[in-house]
CSV table of N, CA and C in Angstrom, one decimal:
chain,number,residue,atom,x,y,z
A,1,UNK,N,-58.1,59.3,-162.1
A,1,UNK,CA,-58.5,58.2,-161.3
A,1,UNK,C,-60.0,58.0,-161.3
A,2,UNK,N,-60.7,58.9,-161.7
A,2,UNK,CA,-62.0,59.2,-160.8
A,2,UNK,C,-62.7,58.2,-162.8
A,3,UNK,N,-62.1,58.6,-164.1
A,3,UNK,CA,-62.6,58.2,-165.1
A,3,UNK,C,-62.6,56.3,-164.7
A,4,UNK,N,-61.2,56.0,-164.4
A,4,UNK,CA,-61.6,54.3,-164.5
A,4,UNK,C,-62.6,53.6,-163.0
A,5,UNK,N,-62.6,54.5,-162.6
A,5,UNK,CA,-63.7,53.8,-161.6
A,5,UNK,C,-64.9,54.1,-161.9
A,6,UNK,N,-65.4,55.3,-163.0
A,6,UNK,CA,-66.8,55.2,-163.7
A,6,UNK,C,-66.6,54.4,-164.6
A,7,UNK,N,-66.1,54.0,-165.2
A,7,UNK,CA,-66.1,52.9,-166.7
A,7,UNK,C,-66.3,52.0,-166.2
A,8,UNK,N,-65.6,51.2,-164.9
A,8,UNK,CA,-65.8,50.1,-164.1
A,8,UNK,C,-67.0,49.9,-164.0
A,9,UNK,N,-67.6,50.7,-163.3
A,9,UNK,CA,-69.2,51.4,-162.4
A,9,UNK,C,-69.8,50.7,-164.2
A,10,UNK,N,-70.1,51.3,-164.9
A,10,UNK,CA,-71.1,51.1,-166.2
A,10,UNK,C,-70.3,50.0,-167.0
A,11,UNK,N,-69.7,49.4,-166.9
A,11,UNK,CA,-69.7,48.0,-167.3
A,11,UNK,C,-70.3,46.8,-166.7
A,12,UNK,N,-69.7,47.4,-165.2
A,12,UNK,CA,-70.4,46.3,-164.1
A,12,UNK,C,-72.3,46.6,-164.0
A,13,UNK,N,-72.7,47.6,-164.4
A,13,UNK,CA,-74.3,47.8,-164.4
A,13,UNK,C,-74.7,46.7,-165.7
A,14,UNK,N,-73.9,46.9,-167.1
A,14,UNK,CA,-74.2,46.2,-168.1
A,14,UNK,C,-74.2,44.9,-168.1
A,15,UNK,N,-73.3,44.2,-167.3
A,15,UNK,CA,-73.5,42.6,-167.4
A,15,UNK,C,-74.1,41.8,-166.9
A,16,UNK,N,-74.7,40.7,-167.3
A,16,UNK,CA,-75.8,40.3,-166.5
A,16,UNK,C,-75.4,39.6,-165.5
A,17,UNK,N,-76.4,39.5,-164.8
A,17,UNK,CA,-76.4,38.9,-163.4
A,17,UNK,C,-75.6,37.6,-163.4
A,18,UNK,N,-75.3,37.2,-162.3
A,18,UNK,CA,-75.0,36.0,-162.2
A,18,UNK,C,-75.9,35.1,-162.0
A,19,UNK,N,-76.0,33.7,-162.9
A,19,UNK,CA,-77.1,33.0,-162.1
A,19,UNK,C,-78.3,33.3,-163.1
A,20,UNK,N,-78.4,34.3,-163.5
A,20,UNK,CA,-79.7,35.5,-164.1
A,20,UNK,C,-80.6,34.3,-165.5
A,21,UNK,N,-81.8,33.6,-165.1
A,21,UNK,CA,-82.3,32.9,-166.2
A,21,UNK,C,-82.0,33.0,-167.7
A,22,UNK,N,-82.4,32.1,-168.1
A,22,UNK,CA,-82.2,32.3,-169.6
A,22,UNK,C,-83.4,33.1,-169.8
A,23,UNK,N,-82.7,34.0,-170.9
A,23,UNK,CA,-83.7,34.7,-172.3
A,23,UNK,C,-85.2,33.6,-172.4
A,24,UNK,N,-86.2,34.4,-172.3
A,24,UNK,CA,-87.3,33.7,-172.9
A,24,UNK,C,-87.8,33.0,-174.0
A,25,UNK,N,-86.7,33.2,-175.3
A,25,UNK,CA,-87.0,32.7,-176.3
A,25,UNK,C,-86.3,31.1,-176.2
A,26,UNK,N,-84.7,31.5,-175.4
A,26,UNK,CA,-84.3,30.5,-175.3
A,26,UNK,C,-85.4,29.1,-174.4
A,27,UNK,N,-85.5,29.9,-173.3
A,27,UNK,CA,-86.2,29.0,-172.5
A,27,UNK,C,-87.6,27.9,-173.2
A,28,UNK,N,-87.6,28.9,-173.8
A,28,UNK,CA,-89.6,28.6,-175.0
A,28,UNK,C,-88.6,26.9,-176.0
A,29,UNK,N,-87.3,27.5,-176.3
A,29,UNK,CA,-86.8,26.1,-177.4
A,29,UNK,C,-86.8,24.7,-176.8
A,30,UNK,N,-85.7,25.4,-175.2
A,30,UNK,CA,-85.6,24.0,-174.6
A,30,UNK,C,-86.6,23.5,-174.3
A,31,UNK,N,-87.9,23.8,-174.1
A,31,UNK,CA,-89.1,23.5,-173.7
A,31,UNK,C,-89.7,22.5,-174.6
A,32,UNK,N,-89.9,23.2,-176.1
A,32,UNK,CA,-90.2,22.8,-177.3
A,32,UNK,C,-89.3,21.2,-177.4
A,33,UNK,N,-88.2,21.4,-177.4
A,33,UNK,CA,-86.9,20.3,-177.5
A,33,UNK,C,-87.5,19.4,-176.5
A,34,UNK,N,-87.7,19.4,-175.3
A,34,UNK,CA,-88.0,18.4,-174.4
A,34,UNK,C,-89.9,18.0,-174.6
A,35,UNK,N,-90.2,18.5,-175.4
A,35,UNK,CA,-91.6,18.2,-174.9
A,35,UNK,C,-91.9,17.3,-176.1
A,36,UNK,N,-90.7,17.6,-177.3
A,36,UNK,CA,-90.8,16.9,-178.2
A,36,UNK,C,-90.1,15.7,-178.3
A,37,UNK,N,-88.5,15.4,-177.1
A,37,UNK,CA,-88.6,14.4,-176.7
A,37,UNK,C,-89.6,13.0,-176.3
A,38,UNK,N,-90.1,13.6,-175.1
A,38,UNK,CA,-91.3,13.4,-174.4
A,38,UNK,C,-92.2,12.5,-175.6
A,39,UNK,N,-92.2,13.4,-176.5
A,39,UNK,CA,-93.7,12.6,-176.6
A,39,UNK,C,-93.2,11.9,-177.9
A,40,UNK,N,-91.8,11.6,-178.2
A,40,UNK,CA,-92.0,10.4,-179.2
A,40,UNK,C,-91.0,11.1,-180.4
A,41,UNK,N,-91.2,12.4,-180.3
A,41,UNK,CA,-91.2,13.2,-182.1
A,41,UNK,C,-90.1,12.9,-182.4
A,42,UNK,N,-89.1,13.2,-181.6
A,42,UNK,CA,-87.4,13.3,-182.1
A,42,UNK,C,-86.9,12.1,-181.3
A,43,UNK,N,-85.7,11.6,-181.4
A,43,UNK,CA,-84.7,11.0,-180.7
A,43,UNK,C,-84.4,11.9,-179.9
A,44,UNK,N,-83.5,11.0,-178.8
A,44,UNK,CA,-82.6,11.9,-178.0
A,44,UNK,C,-81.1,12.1,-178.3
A,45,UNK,N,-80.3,13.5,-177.7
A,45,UNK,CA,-79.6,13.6,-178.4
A,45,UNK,C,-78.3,12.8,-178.5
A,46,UNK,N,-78.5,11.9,-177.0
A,46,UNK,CA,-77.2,10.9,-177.5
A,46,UNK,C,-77.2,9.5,-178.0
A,47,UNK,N,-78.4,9.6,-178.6
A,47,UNK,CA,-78.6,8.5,-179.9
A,47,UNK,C,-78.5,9.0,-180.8
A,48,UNK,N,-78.7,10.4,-181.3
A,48,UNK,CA,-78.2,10.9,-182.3
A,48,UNK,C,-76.4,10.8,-182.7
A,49,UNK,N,-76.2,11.2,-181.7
A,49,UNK,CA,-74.6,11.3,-181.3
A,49,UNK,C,-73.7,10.2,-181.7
A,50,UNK,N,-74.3,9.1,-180.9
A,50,UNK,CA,-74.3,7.8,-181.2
A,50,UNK,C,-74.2,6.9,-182.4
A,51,UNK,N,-75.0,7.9,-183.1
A,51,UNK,CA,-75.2,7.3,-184.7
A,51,UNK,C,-74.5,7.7,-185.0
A,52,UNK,N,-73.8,9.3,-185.4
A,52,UNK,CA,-73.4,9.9,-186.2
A,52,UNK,C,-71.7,10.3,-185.9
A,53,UNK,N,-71.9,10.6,-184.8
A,53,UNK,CA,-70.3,11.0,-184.6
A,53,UNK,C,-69.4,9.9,-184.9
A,54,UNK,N,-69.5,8.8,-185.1
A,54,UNK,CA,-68.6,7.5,-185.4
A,54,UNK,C,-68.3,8.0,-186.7
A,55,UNK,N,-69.1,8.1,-187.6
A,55,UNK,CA,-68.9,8.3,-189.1
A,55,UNK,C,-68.0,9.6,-189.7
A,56,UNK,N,-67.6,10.3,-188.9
A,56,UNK,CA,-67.4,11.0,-188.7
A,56,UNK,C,-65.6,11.3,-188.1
A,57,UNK,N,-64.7,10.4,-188.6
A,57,UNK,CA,-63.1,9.6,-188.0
A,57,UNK,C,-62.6,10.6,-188.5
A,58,UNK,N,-61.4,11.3,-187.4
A,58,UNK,CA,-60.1,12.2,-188.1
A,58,UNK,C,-61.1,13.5,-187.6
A,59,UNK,N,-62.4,13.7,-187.3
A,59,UNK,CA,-63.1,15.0,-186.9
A,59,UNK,C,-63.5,15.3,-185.7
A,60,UNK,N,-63.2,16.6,-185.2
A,60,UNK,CA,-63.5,16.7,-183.5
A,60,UNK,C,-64.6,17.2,-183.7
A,61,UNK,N,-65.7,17.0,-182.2
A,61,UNK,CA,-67.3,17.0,-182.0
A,61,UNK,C,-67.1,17.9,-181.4
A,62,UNK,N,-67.8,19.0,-181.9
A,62,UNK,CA,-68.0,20.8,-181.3
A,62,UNK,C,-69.5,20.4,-180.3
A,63,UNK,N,-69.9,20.3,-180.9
A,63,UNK,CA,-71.2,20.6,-180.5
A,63,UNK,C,-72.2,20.3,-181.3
A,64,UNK,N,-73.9,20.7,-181.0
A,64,UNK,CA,-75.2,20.9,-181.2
A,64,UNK,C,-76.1,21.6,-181.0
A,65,UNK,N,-76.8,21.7,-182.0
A,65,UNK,CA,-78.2,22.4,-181.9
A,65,UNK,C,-78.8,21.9,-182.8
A,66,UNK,N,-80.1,21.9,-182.0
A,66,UNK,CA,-81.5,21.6,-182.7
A,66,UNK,C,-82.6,22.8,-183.0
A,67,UNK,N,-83.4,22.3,-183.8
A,67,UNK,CA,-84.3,23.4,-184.2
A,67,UNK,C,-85.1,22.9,-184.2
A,68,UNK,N,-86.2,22.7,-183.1
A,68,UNK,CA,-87.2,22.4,-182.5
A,68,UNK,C,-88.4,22.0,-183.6
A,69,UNK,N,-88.6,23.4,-184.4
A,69,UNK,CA,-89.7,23.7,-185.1
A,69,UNK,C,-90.0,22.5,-186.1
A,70,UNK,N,-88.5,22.0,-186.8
A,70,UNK,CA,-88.1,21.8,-188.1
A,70,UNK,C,-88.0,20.0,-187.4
A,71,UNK,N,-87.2,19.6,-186.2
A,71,UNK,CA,-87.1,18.5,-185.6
A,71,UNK,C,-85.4,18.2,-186.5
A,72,UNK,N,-84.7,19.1,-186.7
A,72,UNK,CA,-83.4,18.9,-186.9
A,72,UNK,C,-82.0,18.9,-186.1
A,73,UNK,N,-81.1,18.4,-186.1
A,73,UNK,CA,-80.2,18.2,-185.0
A,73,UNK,C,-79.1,18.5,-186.0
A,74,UNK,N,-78.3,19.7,-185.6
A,74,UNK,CA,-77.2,20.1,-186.7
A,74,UNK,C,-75.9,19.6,-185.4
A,75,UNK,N,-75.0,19.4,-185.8
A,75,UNK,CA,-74.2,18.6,-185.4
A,75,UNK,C,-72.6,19.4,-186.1
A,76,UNK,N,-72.0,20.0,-185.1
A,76,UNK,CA,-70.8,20.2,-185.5
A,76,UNK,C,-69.8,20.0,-185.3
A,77,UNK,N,-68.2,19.9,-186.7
A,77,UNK,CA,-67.2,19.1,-186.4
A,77,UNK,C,-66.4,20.0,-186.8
A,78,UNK,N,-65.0,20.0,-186.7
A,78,UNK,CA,-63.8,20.5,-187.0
A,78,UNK,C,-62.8,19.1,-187.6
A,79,UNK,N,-62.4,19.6,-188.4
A,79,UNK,CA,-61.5,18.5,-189.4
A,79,UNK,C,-60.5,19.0,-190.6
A,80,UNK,N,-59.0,19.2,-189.8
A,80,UNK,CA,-58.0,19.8,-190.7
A,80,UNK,C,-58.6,21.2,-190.7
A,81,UNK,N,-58.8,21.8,-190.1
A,81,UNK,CA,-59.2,23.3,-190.2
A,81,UNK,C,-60.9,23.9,-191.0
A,82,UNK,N,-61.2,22.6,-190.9
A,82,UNK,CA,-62.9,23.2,-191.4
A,82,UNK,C,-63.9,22.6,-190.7
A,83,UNK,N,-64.7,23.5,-190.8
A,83,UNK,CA,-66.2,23.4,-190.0
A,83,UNK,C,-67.1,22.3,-191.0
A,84,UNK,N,-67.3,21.3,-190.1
A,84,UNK,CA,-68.2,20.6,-191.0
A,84,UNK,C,-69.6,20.2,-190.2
A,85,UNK,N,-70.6,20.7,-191.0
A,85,UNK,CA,-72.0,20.8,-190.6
A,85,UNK,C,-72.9,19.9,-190.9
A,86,UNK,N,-73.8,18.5,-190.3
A,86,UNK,CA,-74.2,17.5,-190.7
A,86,UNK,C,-75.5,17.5,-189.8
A,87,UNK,N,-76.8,17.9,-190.3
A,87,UNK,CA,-78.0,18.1,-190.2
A,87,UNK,C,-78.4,16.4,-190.2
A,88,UNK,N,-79.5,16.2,-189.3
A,88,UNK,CA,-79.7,14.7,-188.4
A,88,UNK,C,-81.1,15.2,-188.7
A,89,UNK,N,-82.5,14.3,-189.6
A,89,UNK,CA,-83.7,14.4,-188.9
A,89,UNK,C,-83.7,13.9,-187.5
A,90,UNK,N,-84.1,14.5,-186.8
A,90,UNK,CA,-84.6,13.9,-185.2
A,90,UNK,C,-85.8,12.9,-185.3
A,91,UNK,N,-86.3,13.2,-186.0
A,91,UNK,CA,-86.9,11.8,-185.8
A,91,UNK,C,-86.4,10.4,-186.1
A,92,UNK,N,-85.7,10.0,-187.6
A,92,UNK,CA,-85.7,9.0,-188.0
A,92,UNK,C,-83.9,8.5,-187.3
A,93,UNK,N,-83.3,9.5,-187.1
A,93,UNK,CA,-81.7,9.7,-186.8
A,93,UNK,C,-80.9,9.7,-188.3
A,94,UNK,N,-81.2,9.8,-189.3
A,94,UNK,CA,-80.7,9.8,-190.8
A,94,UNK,C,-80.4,11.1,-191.2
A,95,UNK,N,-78.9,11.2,-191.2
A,95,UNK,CA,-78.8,12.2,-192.0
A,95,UNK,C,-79.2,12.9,-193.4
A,96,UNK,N,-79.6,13.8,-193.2
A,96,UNK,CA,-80.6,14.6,-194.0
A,96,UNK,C,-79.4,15.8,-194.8
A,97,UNK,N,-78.3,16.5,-194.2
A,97,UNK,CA,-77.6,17.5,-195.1
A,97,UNK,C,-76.0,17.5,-194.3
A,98,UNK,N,-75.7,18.1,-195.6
A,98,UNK,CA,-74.1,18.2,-194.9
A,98,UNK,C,-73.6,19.5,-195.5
A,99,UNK,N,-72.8,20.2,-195.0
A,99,UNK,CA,-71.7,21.4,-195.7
A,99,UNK,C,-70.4,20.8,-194.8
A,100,UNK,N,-69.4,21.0,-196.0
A,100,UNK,CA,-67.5,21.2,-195.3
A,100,UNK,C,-67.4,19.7,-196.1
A,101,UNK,N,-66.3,19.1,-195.7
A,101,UNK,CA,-65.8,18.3,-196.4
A,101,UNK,C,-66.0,16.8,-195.8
C-alpha cells in the first residue's frame, strides 16, 4: 500500500501547476506573432483561414502555427488519412508551400 501512494506523491510533484504560465519561449513567439500583427507585417489569422481553408474541400482543418521569425502560417489538414501541410506567407496571404496530397 505504502508503494502506490509514493508513486502518486512523485507524479503529483512532476506536473505542472494548474493555471502555471506559459514557458518563456512560448510566451517571447506569441508576443513576436502579435506585435507583428500590430504593426502591419503579417495578416491575421482568420484571413488567412479565410483564404485558404476553402480551397481546401473533402479536408478537415487541424490547426496552425506560425513562425514568427520567417512570417509563415503553416496550416494543417487531414484528408482520407493524410496530413496535409500548406505554408501561407503572412504577409501577402499566398500560398508559398505544400506537402501531402
Amino acid at each position: 500500500m505504502k508503494m502506490p501512494v509514493t508513486l502518486a506523491l512523485c507524479l503529483l510533484a512532476a506536473a505542472p501547476a494548474v493555471g502555471e504560465p506559459a514557458p518563456p519561449q512560448r510566451r517571447g513567439d506569441q508576443v513576436e506573432a502579435f506585435e507583428a500583427r500590430r504593426q502591419g507585417k503579417i495578416l491575421p489569422l482568420r484571413e488567412i483561414e479565410r483564404r485558404i481553408v476553402p480551397q481546401m474541400p473533402g479536408s478537415q482543418y487541424l490547426g496552425v502555427e506560425l513562425d514568427s521569425y520567417s512570417g509563415i502560417y503553416t496550416l494543417k489538414f487531414l484528408r482520407n488519412g493524410t496530413v496535409i501541410w500548406v505554408e501561407v506567407d503572412g504577409a501577402s496571404g499566398r500560398i508559398v508551400g505544400r506537402t501531402g496530397n
